[in-house]
Short mmCIF file of C-alpha atoms in Angstrom, two decimals:
data_model
loop_
_atom_site.label_atom_id
_atom_site.label_comp_id
_atom_site.label_asym_id
_atom_site.label_seq_id
_atom_site.Cartn_x
_atom_site.Cartn_y
_atom_site.Cartn_z
CA UNK A 1 54.03 -22.97 -82.99
CA UNK A 2 55.64 -20.24 -84.49
CA UNK A 3 55.74 -16.70 -83.09
CA UNK A 4 52.50 -15.52 -85.00
CA UNK A 5 51.05 -17.64 -83.82
CA UNK A 6 51.97 -17.41 -80.43
CA UNK A 7 50.70 -13.98 -80.18
CA UNK A 8 47.10 -14.77 -81.87
CA UNK A 9 46.74 -16.92 -79.18
CA UNK A 10 47.60 -14.23 -77.08
CA UNK A 11 45.46 -11.87 -78.39
CA UNK A 12 42.85 -14.75 -78.45
CA UNK A 13 42.62 -15.50 -74.86
CA UNK A 14 42.58 -11.57 -73.75
CA UNK A 15 39.45 -11.20 -76.50
CA UNK A 16 37.77 -13.78 -74.24
CA UNK A 17 38.68 -12.28 -71.06
CA UNK A 18 37.23 -8.61 -71.94
CA UNK A 19 33.92 -10.90 -73.92
CA UNK A 20 33.73 -12.84 -70.16
CA UNK A 21 34.29 -9.17 -68.47
CA UNK A 22 31.73 -7.93 -70.50
CA UNK A 23 34.22 -5.19 -71.05
CA UNK A 24 33.26 -5.63 -74.84
CA UNK A 25 30.01 -6.47 -76.37
CA UNK A 26 28.95 -7.25 -79.84
CA UNK A 27 31.22 -6.70 -82.63
CA UNK A 28 32.68 -3.94 -80.82
CA UNK A 29 36.34 -3.11 -79.33
CA UNK A 30 39.55 -4.31 -80.63
CA UNK A 31 43.07 -5.10 -79.84
CA UNK A 32 46.77 -4.64 -81.07
CA UNK A 33 49.75 -5.88 -80.22
CA UNK A 34 53.20 -4.57 -81.66
CA UNK A 35 55.61 -7.16 -84.09
CA UNK A 36 58.63 -5.05 -84.34
CA UNK A 37 58.72 -1.83 -85.00
CA UNK A 38 57.33 -2.37 -88.81
CA UNK A 39 54.48 -4.31 -88.04
CA UNK A 40 51.39 -5.33 -85.67
CA UNK A 41 49.27 -8.30 -85.28
CA UNK A 42 45.47 -6.07 -85.38
CA UNK A 43 41.76 -7.82 -85.13
CA UNK A 44 39.30 -7.55 -87.62
CA UNK A 45 36.64 -5.44 -89.05
CA UNK A 46 33.40 -7.18 -87.25
CA UNK A 47 35.35 -9.35 -85.51
CA UNK A 48 33.88 -10.84 -81.96
CA UNK A 49 36.85 -10.70 -79.26
CA UNK A 50 35.14 -12.93 -77.32
CA UNK A 51 35.17 -15.48 -80.73
CA UNK A 52 38.24 -14.98 -81.89
CA UNK A 53 39.11 -16.87 -84.59
CA UNK A 54 43.57 -17.25 -86.12
CA UNK A 55 42.29 -15.86 -89.03
CA UNK A 56 40.11 -12.82 -87.82
CA UNK A 57 43.81 -10.81 -86.37
CA UNK A 58 45.95 -9.99 -89.27
CA UNK A 59 49.31 -8.86 -89.31
CA UNK A 60 50.08 -5.38 -91.48
CA UNK A 61 52.90 -2.57 -91.66
CA UNK A 62 52.43 0.12 -89.65
CA UNK A 63 53.45 2.80 -92.40
CA UNK A 64 51.93 1.14 -95.18
CA UNK A 65 48.26 3.16 -95.89
CA UNK A 66 46.88 -1.02 -97.07
CA UNK A 67 45.85 -3.23 -94.83
CA UNK A 68 46.11 -6.81 -95.20
CA UNK A 69 43.17 -9.02 -97.23
CA UNK A 70 40.17 -9.27 -95.08
CA UNK A 71 39.27 -5.49 -93.55
CA UNK A 72 41.33 -4.05 -91.12
CA UNK A 73 39.29 -2.59 -87.71
CA UNK A 74 38.43 1.21 -88.59
CA UNK A 75 40.25 1.87 -85.80
CA UNK A 76 44.28 1.61 -86.99
CA UNK A 77 44.31 4.89 -87.46
CA UNK A 78 44.92 4.79 -83.74
CA UNK A 79 46.99 1.79 -83.11
CA UNK A 80 49.21 2.78 -85.39
CA UNK A 81 49.80 6.51 -84.32
CA UNK A 82 50.17 4.78 -80.25
CA UNK A 83 52.10 2.11 -81.76
CA UNK A 84 54.54 4.55 -83.27
CA UNK A 85 54.44 7.12 -80.25
CA UNK A 86 54.94 4.51 -77.46
CA UNK A 87 57.73 1.24 -76.79
CA UNK A 88 54.17 -0.78 -75.16
CA UNK A 89 53.76 -3.72 -77.05
CA UNK A 90 49.93 -3.97 -76.91
CA UNK A 91 47.09 -1.89 -77.17
CA UNK A 92 43.81 -2.33 -76.39
CA UNK A 93 40.17 -0.21 -77.16
CA UNK A 94 37.23 -2.03 -75.55
CA UNK A 95 33.84 -0.28 -74.59
CA UNK A 96 33.24 -1.39 -71.02
CA UNK A 97 29.27 -0.21 -70.05
CA UNK A 98 29.62 0.92 -66.76
CA UNK A 99 32.88 3.05 -67.48
CA UNK A 100 31.30 4.94 -70.43
CA UNK A 101 28.35 5.47 -69.03
CA UNK A 102 29.48 7.48 -66.09
CA UNK A 103 32.13 9.18 -68.62
CA UNK A 104 29.25 10.19 -70.40
CA UNK A 105 27.95 12.80 -68.14
CA UNK A 106 31.27 12.87 -65.60
CA UNK A 107 34.69 14.50 -66.58
CA UNK A 108 36.53 12.63 -63.98
CA UNK A 109 36.49 9.99 -61.20
CA UNK A 110 37.15 10.35 -57.72
CA UNK A 111 39.63 7.07 -57.00
CA UNK A 112 37.23 5.74 -53.57
CA UNK A 113 40.08 2.53 -53.27
CA UNK A 114 43.84 2.75 -52.17
CA UNK A 115 44.77 0.46 -55.26
CA UNK A 116 42.43 2.56 -58.26
CA UNK A 117 43.91 5.92 -56.68
CA UNK A 118 47.70 4.16 -56.86
CA UNK A 119 47.26 2.53 -60.44
CA UNK A 120 44.72 4.65 -61.92
CA UNK A 121 45.58 7.72 -60.37
CA UNK A 122 44.09 10.68 -62.51
CA UNK A 123 42.33 9.02 -65.63
CA UNK A 124 42.42 11.34 -68.69
CA UNK A 125 39.09 12.15 -70.87
CA UNK A 126 39.57 13.19 -74.98
CA UNK A 127 36.31 14.15 -75.84
CA UNK A 128 34.94 12.35 -78.68
CA UNK A 129 32.48 13.14 -81.65
CA UNK A 130 32.43 10.07 -84.01
CA UNK A 131 32.51 6.72 -83.69
CA UNK A 132 35.67 5.76 -85.35
CA UNK A 133 38.39 7.41 -83.16
CA UNK A 134 39.68 10.99 -84.69
CA UNK A 135 41.17 13.12 -82.30
CA UNK A 136 44.18 10.96 -82.34
CA UNK A 137 47.01 13.51 -81.48
CA UNK A 138 45.01 13.91 -78.31
CA UNK A 139 44.34 10.19 -77.75
CA UNK A 140 48.38 10.18 -78.16
CA UNK A 141 48.84 13.79 -75.47
CA UNK A 142 46.56 11.66 -72.71
CA UNK A 143 48.11 8.48 -72.94
CA UNK A 144 51.34 9.96 -71.90
CA UNK A 145 50.08 11.21 -68.84
CA UNK A 146 48.57 7.72 -67.89
CA UNK A 147 48.37 4.61 -69.94
CA UNK A 148 44.51 4.67 -70.05
CA UNK A 149 42.33 6.91 -71.85
CA UNK A 150 38.61 7.16 -71.65
CA UNK A 151 37.75 7.97 -75.58
CA UNK A 152 34.06 10.26 -73.89
CA UNK A 153 30.70 8.69 -75.35
CA UNK A 154 32.97 5.63 -76.86
CA UNK A 155 34.69 3.92 -74.85
CA UNK A 156 38.92 2.86 -73.17
CA UNK A 157 42.29 2.87 -74.67
CA UNK A 158 44.83 1.15 -72.68
CA UNK A 159 48.05 0.54 -73.21
CA UNK A 160 50.65 -2.01 -71.50
CA UNK A 161 53.71 -3.89 -72.07
CA UNK A 162 51.67 -6.76 -72.22
CA UNK A 163 47.84 -7.73 -72.83
CA UNK A 164 47.75 -8.78 -70.05
CA UNK A 165 48.60 -5.22 -68.23
CA UNK A 166 46.34 -2.98 -70.86
CA UNK A 167 43.37 -6.00 -70.05
CA UNK A 168 43.86 -5.32 -66.19
CA UNK A 169 43.90 -1.52 -65.94
CA UNK A 170 40.57 -1.60 -68.44
CA UNK A 171 39.07 -4.38 -65.69
CA UNK A 172 40.19 -2.01 -63.11
CA UNK A 173 38.50 1.41 -63.73
CA UNK A 174 35.40 -0.61 -64.51
CA UNK A 175 35.67 -1.52 -60.81
CA UNK A 176 36.73 1.58 -59.85
CA UNK A 177 33.76 3.27 -61.56
CA UNK A 178 31.01 0.17 -59.71
CA UNK A 179 32.56 1.22 -56.33
CA UNK A 180 31.76 4.77 -57.21
CA UNK A 181 28.34 3.87 -58.40
CA UNK A 182 27.73 1.49 -55.50
CA UNK A 183 29.42 4.26 -52.60
CA UNK A 184 27.13 7.19 -54.13
CA UNK A 185 23.90 5.09 -53.97
CA UNK A 186 24.80 3.36 -50.51
CA UNK A 187 25.36 6.90 -49.17
CA UNK A 188 21.81 7.73 -50.24
CA UNK A 189 20.59 5.05 -48.03
#
């Protein structure tokens, strides 16, 4: 198996994990993985991360304006700017329901567990006014403070040296939100 096929399998596996853990729904979210300083693999527009096939992941040049055959995700600009500005190889964009809902009405999260305080710290929130991420410079600035960023009323972006690292950070944030919500409910009973 060649390098590209191996990397595509990694993307497929993380897409399935995001789906299984309900961190994405339907055809939301996208994943990219740096091959080298010029090229990335990225999921296509309209692909379901829980049902990805090799054909749903395309190789694109970071510096080219056009995509590659099958339509590249509309979030290509944010993936490209992140890959150009950070050494991390993996970018995962997801739409975890509890995190998205929580940050729709709140601007920060009090991490209640030692693990979330240590591993997440203060998670930056970037205002989002459109269905496609347009505040690219704000996302980059926020990622310089934390390897995970909430896009208000939209979802999250996580970067990591590996796809697993980026995935785990999203999963941990979703768990931290659930702990926070359950603590609020239990404190009222």
